[in-house]
PDB file of C-alpha atoms in Angstrom:
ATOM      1  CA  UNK A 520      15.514  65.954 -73.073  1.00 61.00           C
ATOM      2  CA  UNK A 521      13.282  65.836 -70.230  1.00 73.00           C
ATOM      3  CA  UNK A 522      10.322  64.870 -71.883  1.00 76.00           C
ATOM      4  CA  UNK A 523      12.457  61.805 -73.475  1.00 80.00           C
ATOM      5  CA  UNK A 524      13.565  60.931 -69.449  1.00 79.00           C
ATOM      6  CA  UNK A 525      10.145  60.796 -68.663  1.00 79.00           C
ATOM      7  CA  UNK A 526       8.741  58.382 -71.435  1.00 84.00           C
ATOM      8  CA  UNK A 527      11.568  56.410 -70.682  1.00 84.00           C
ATOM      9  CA  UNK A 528      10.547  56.237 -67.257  1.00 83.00           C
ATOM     10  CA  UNK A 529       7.084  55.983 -68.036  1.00 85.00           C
ATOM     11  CA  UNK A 530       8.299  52.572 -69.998  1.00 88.00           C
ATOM     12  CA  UNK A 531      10.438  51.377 -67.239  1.00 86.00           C
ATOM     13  CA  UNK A 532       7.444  51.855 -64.762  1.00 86.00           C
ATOM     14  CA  UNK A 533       4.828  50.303 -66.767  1.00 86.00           C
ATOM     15  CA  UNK A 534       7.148  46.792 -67.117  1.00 87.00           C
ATOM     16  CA  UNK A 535       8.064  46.815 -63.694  1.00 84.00           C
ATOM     17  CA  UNK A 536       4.650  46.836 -62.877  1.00 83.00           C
ATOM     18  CA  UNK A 537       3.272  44.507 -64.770  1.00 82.00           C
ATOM     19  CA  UNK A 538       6.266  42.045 -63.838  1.00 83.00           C
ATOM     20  CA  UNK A 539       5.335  42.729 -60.037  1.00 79.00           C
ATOM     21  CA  UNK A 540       1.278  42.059 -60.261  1.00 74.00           C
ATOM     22  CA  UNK A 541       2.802  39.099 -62.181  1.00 76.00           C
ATOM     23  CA  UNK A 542       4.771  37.751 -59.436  1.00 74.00           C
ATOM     24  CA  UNK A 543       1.589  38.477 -56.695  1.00 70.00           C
ATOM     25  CA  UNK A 544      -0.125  35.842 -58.806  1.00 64.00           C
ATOM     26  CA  UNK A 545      -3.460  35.845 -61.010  1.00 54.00           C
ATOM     27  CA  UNK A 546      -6.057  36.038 -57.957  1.00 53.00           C
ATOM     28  CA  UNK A 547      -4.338  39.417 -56.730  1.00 46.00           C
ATOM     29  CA  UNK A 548      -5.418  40.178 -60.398  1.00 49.00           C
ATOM     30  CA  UNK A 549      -8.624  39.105 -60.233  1.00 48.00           C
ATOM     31  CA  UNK A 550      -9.958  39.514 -56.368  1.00 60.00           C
ATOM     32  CA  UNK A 551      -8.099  41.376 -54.180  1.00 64.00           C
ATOM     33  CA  UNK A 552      -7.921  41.775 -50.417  1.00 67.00           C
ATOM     34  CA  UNK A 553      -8.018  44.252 -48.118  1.00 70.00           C
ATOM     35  CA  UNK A 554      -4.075  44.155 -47.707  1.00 74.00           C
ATOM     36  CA  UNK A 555      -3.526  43.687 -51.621  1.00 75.00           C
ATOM     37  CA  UNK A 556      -5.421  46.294 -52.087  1.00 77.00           C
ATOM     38  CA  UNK A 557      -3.142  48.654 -49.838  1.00 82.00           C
ATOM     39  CA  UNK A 558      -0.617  46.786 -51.405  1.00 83.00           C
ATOM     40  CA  UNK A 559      -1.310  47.374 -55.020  1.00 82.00           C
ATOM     41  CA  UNK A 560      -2.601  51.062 -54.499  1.00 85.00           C
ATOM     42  CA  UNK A 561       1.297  51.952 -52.916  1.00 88.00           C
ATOM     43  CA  UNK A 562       2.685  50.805 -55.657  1.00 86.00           C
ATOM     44  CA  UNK A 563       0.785  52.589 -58.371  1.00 86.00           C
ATOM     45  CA  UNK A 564       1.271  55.720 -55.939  1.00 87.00           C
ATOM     46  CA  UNK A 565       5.040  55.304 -56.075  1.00 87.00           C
ATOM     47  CA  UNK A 566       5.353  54.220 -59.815  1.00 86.00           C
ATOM     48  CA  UNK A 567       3.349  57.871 -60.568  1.00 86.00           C
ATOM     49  CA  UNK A 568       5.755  59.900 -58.207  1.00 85.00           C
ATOM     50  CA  UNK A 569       8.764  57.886 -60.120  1.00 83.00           C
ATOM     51  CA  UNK A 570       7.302  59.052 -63.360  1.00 83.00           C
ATOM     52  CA  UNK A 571       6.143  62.612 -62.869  1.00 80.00           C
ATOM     53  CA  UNK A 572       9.768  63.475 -60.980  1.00 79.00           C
ATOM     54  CA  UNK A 573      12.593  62.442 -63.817  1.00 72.00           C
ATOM     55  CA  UNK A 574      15.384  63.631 -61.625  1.00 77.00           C
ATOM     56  CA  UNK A 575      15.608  61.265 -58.626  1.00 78.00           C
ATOM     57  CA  UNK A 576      16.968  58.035 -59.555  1.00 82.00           C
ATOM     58  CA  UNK A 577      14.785  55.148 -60.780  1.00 81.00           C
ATOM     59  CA  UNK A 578      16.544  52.849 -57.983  1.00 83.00           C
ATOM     60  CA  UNK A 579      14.717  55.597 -55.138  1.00 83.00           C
ATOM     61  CA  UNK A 580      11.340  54.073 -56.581  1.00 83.00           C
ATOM     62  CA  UNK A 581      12.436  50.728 -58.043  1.00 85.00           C
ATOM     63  CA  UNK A 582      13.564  49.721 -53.763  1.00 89.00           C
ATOM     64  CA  UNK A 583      10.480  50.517 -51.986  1.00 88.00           C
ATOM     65  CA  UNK A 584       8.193  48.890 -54.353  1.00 87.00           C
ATOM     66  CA  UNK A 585      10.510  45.893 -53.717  1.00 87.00           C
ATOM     67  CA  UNK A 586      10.062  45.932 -50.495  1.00 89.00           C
ATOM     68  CA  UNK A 587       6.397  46.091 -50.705  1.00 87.00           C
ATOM     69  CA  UNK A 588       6.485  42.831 -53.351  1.00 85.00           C
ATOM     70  CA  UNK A 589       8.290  40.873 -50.569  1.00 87.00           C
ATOM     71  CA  UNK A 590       6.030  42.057 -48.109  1.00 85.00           C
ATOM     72  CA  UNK A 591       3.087  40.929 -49.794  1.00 82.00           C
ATOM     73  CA  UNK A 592       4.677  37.304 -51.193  1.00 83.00           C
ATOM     74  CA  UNK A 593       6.261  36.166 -47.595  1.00 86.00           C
ATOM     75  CA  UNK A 594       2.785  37.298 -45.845  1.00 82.00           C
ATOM     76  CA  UNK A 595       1.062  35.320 -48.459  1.00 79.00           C
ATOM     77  CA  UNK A 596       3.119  32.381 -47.762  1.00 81.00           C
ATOM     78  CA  UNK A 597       2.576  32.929 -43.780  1.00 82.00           C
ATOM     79  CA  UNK A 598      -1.450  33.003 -44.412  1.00 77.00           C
ATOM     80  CA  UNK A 599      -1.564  30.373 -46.687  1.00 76.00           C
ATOM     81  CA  UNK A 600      -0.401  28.162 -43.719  1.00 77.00           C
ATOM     82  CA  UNK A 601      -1.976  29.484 -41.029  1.00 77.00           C
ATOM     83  CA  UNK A 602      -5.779  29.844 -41.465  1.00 74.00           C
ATOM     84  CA  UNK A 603      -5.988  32.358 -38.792  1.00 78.00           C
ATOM     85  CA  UNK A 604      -3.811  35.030 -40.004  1.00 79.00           C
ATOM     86  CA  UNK A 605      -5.468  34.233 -42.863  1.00 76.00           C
ATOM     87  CA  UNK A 606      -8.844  35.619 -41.712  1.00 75.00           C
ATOM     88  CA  UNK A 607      -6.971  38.369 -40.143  1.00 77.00           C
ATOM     89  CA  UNK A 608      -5.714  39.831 -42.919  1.00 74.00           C
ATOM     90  CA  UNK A 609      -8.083  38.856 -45.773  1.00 73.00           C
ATOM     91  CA  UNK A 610     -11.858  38.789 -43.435  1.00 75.00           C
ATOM     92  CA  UNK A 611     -14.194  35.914 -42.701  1.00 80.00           C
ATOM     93  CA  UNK A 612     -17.267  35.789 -44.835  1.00 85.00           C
ATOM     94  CA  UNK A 613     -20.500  36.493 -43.851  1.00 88.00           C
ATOM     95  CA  UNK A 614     -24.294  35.311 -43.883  1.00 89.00           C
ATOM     96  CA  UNK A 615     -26.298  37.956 -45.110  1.00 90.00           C
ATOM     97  CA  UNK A 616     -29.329  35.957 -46.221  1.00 87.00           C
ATOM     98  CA  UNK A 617     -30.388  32.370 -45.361  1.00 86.00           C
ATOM     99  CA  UNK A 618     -33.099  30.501 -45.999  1.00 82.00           C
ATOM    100  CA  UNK A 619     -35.444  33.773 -47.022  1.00 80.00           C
ATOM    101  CA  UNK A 620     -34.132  35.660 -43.792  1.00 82.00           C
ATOM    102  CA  UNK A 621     -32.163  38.384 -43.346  1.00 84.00           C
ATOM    103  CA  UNK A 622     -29.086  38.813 -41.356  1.00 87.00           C
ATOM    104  CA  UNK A 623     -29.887  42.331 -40.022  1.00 86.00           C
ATOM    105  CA  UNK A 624     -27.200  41.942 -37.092  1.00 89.00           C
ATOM    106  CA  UNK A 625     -24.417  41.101 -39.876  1.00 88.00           C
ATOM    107  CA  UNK A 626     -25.885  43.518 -42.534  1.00 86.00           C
ATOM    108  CA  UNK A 627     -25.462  46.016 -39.849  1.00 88.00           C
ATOM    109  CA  UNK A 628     -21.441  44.689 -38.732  1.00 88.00           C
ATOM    110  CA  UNK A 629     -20.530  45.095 -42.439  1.00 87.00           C
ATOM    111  CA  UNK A 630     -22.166  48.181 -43.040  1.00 88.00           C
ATOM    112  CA  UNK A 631     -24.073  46.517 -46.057  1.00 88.00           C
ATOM    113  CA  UNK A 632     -26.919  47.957 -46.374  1.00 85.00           C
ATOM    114  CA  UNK A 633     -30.164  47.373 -48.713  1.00 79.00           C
ATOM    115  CA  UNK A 634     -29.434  49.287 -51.406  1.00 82.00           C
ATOM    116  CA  UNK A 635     -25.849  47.330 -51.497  1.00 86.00           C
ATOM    117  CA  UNK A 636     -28.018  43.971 -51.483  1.00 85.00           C
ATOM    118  CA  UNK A 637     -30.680  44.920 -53.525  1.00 82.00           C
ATOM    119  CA  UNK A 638     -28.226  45.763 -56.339  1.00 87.00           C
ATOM    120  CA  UNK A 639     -25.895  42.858 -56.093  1.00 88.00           C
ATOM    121  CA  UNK A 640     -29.005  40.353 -56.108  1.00 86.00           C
ATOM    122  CA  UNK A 641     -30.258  42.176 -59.542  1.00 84.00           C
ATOM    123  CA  UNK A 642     -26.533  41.124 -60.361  1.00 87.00           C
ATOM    124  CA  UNK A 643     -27.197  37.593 -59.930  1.00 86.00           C
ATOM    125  CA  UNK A 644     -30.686  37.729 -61.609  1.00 85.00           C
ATOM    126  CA  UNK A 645     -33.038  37.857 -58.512  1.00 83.00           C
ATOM    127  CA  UNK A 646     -35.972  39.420 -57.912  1.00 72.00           C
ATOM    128  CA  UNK A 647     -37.219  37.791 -54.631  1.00 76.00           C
ATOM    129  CA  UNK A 648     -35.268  38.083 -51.829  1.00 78.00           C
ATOM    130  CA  UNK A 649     -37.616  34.794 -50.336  1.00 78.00           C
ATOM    131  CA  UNK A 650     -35.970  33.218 -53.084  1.00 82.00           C
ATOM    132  CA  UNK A 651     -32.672  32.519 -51.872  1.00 87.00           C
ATOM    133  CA  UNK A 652     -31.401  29.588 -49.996  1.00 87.00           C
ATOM    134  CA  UNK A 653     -28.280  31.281 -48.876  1.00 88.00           C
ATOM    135  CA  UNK A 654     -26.515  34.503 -49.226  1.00 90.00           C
ATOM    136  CA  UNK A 655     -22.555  34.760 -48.747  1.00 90.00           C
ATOM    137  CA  UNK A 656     -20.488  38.108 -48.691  1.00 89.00           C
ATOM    138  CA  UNK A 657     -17.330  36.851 -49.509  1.00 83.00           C
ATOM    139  CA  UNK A 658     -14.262  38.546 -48.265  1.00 77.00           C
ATOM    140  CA  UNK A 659     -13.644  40.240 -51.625  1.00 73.00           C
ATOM    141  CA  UNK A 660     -17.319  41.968 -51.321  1.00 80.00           C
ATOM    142  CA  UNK A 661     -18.972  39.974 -53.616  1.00 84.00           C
ATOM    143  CA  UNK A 662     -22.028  37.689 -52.995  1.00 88.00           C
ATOM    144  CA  UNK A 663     -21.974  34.572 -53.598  1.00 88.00           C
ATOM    145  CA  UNK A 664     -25.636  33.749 -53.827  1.00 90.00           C
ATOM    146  CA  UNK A 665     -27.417  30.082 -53.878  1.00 87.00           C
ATOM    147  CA  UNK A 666     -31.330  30.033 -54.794  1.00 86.00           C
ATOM    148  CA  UNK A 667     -33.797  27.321 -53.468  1.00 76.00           C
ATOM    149  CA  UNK A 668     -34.873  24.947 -56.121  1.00 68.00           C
ATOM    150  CA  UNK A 669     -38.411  25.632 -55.960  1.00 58.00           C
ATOM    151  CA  UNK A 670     -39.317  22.552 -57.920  1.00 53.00           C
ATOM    152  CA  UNK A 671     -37.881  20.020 -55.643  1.00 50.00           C
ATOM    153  CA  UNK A 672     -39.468  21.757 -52.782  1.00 50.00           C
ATOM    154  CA  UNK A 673     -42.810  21.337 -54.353  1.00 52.00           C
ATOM    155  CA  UNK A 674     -42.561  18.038 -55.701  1.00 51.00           C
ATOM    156  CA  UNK A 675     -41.698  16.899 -51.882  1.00 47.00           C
ATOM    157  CA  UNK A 676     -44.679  18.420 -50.236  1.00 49.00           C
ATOM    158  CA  UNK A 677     -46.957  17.311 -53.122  1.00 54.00           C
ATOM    159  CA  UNK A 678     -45.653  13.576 -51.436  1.00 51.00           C
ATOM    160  CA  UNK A 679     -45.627  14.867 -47.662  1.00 51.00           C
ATOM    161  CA  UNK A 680     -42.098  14.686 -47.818  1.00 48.00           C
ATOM    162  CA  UNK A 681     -39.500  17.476 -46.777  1.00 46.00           C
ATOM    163  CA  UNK A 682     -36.736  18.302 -48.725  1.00 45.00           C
ATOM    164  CA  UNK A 683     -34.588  19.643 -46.575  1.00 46.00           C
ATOM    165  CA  UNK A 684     -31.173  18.447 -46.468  1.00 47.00           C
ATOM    166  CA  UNK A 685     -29.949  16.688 -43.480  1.00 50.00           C
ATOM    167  CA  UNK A 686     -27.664  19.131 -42.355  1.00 54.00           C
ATOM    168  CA  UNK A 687     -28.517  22.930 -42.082  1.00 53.00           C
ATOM    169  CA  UNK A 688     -26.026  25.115 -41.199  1.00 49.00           C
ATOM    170  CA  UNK A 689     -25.055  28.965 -42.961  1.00 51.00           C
ATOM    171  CA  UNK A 690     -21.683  28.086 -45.200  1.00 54.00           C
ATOM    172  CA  UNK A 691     -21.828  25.282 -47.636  1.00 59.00           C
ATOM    173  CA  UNK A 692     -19.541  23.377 -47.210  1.00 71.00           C
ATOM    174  CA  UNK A 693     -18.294  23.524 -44.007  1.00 82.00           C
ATOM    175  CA  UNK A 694     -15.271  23.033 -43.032  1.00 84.00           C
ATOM    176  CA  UNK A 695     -14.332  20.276 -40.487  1.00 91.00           C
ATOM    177  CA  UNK A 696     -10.394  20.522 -40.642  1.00 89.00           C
ATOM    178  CA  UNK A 697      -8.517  22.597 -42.044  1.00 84.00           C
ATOM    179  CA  UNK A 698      -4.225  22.536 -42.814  1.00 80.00           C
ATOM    180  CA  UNK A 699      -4.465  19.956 -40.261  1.00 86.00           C
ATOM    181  CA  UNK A 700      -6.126  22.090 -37.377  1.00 88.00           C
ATOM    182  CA  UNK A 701      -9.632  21.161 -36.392  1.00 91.00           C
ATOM    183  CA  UNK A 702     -12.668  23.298 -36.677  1.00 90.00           C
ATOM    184  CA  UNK A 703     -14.697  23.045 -33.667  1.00 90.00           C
ATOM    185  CA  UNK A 704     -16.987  25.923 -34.158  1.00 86.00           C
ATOM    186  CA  UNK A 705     -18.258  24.224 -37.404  1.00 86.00           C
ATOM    187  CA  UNK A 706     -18.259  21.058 -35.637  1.00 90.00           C
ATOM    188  CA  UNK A 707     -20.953  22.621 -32.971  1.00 88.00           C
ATOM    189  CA  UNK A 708     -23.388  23.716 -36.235  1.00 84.00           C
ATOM    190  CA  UNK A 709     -23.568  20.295 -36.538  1.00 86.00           C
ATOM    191  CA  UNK A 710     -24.217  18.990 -33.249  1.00 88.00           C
ATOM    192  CA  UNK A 711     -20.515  17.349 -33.421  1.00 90.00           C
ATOM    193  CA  UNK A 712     -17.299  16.206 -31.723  1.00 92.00           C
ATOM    194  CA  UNK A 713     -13.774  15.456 -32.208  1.00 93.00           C
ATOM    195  CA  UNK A 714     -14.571  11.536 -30.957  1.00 93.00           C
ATOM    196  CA  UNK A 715     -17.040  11.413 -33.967  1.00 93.00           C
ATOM    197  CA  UNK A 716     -15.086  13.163 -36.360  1.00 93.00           C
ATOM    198  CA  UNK A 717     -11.810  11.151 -35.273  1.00 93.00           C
ATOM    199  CA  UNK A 718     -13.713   8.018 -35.782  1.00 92.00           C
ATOM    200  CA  UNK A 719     -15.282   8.702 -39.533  1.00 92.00           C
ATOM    201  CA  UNK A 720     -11.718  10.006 -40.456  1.00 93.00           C
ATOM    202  CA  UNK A 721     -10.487   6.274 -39.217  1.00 92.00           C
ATOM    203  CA  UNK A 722     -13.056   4.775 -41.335  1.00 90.00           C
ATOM    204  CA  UNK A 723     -11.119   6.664 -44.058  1.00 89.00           C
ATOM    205  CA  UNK A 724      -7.734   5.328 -42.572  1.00 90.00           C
ATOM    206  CA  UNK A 725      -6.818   8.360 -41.145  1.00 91.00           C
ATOM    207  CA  UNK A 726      -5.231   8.093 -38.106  1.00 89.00           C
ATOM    208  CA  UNK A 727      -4.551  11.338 -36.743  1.00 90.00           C
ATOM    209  CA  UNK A 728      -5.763  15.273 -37.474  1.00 91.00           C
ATOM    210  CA  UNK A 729      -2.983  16.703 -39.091  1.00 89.00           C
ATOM    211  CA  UNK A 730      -2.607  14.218 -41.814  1.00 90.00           C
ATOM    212  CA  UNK A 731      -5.534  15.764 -42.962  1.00 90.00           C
ATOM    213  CA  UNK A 732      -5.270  19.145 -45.237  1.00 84.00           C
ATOM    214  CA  UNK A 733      -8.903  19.884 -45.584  1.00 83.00           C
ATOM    215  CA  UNK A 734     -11.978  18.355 -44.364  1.00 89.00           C
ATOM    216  CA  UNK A 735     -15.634  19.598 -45.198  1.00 88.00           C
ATOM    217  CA  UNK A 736     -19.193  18.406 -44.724  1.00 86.00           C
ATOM    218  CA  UNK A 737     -21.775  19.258 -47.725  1.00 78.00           C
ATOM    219  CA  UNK A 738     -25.491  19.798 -46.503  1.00 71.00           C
ATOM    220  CA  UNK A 739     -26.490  15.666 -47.101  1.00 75.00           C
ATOM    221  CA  UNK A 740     -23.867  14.820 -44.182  1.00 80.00           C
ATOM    222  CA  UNK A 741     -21.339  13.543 -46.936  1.00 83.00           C
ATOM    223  CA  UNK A 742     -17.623  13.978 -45.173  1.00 88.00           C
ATOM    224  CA  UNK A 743     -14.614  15.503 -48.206  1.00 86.00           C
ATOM    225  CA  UNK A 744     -11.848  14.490 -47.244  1.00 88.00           C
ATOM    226  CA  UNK A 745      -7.801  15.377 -48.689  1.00 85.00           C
ATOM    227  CA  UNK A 746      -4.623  14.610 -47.279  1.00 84.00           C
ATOM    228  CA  UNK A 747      -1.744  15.958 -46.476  1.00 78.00           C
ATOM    229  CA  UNK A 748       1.070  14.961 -49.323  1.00 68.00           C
TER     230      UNK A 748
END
């Protein structure tokens, strides 16, 4: 009889879960932060209590992982407007390679050290650390990696031209405005102001900030721009 309690249990469990990580949405799924992590790693904990002890009642599990589902969906309602709760909770990421140099001072921050590196750039297929234009750790702890194009480099000095972009700066693109709040630390990479971004926006018919959702600059100096709707 007891063995029949647990399976059923077991069953129960395995659909609640499944409905929950459903409801958290696909990139909990897929990447997960720091707090989904914690969040998802409670739940399994309590689903496995739940099924190896038949006798307390399913509701005793069933609450608290209820609790923890609400947690996680009004906290990623709160982040997803407000960008700095956002970078609270999930992390900013960070330059760890850029332009052929490494970022020994941020290596050292995110305790990421060679080895981690090494292995994640055999993971994108490179074998030359000189190589690489830029090098992102995301906030997920993967590394987003971009490689130089070596052939339009060459072609340039063959001509005595450069062919550097207009713009350097560490994270492509970067962000000018974002949910309507401006972004003056990526505005000094550039050597910019809120006069001069105020008056491209207007050239755009945008009168004001916070009409503006998001607002990035690629590394030619061409402005993205999406409104608010």
């Amino acid at each position: 009889m007891e063995l029949t309690v647990i399976m059923l249990r077991t069953l129960l469990m395995y659909l609640f879960v499944y409905v929950i990580l459903r409801m958290m949405g696909k990139r909990e799924i897929g990447k997960l932060s720091v707090f989904d992590l914690v969040i998802s790693i409670m739940i399994a904990e309590i689903a496995v209590i739940a099924i190896e002890s038949p006798h307390p009642p399913v509701l005793h599990a069933v609450a608290p992982m209820a609790v923890l589902v609400v947690a996680q969906l009004i906290v990623s309602n709160i982040t997803l407007k407000n960008r700095r709760l956002r970078l609270w909770f999930e992390g900013k990421p960070s330059v760890i390679i850029s332009q052929g140099d490494l970022n020994w001072k941020e290596m050292k921050k995110q305790r990421y050290s060679l080895d981690d590196l090494m292995m994640q750039l055999r993971e994108n297929r490179i074998d030359h650390v000189a190589d690489v234009e830029l090098a992102v750790l995301e906030s997920s702890g993967k590394l987003s990696v971009i490689v130089a194009d070596k052939k339009k480099q060459d072609a340039a000095d063959s001509r005595g031209e450069s062919a550097k972009p207009k713009i350097r700066y560490g994270l492509l693109p970067l962000p000018l405005i974002m949910d309507g709040l401006v972004q003056d630390d990526s505005l000094e990479r550039i050597g910019k102001n809120r006069f001069w971004l105020r008056q491209e926006l207007r050239k755009e018919g945008v009168k004001d900030f916070k009409q503006v959702a998001f607002c990035s600059m690629d590394h030619k100096g061409r402005l993205y721009i999406n409104r608010r709707k």
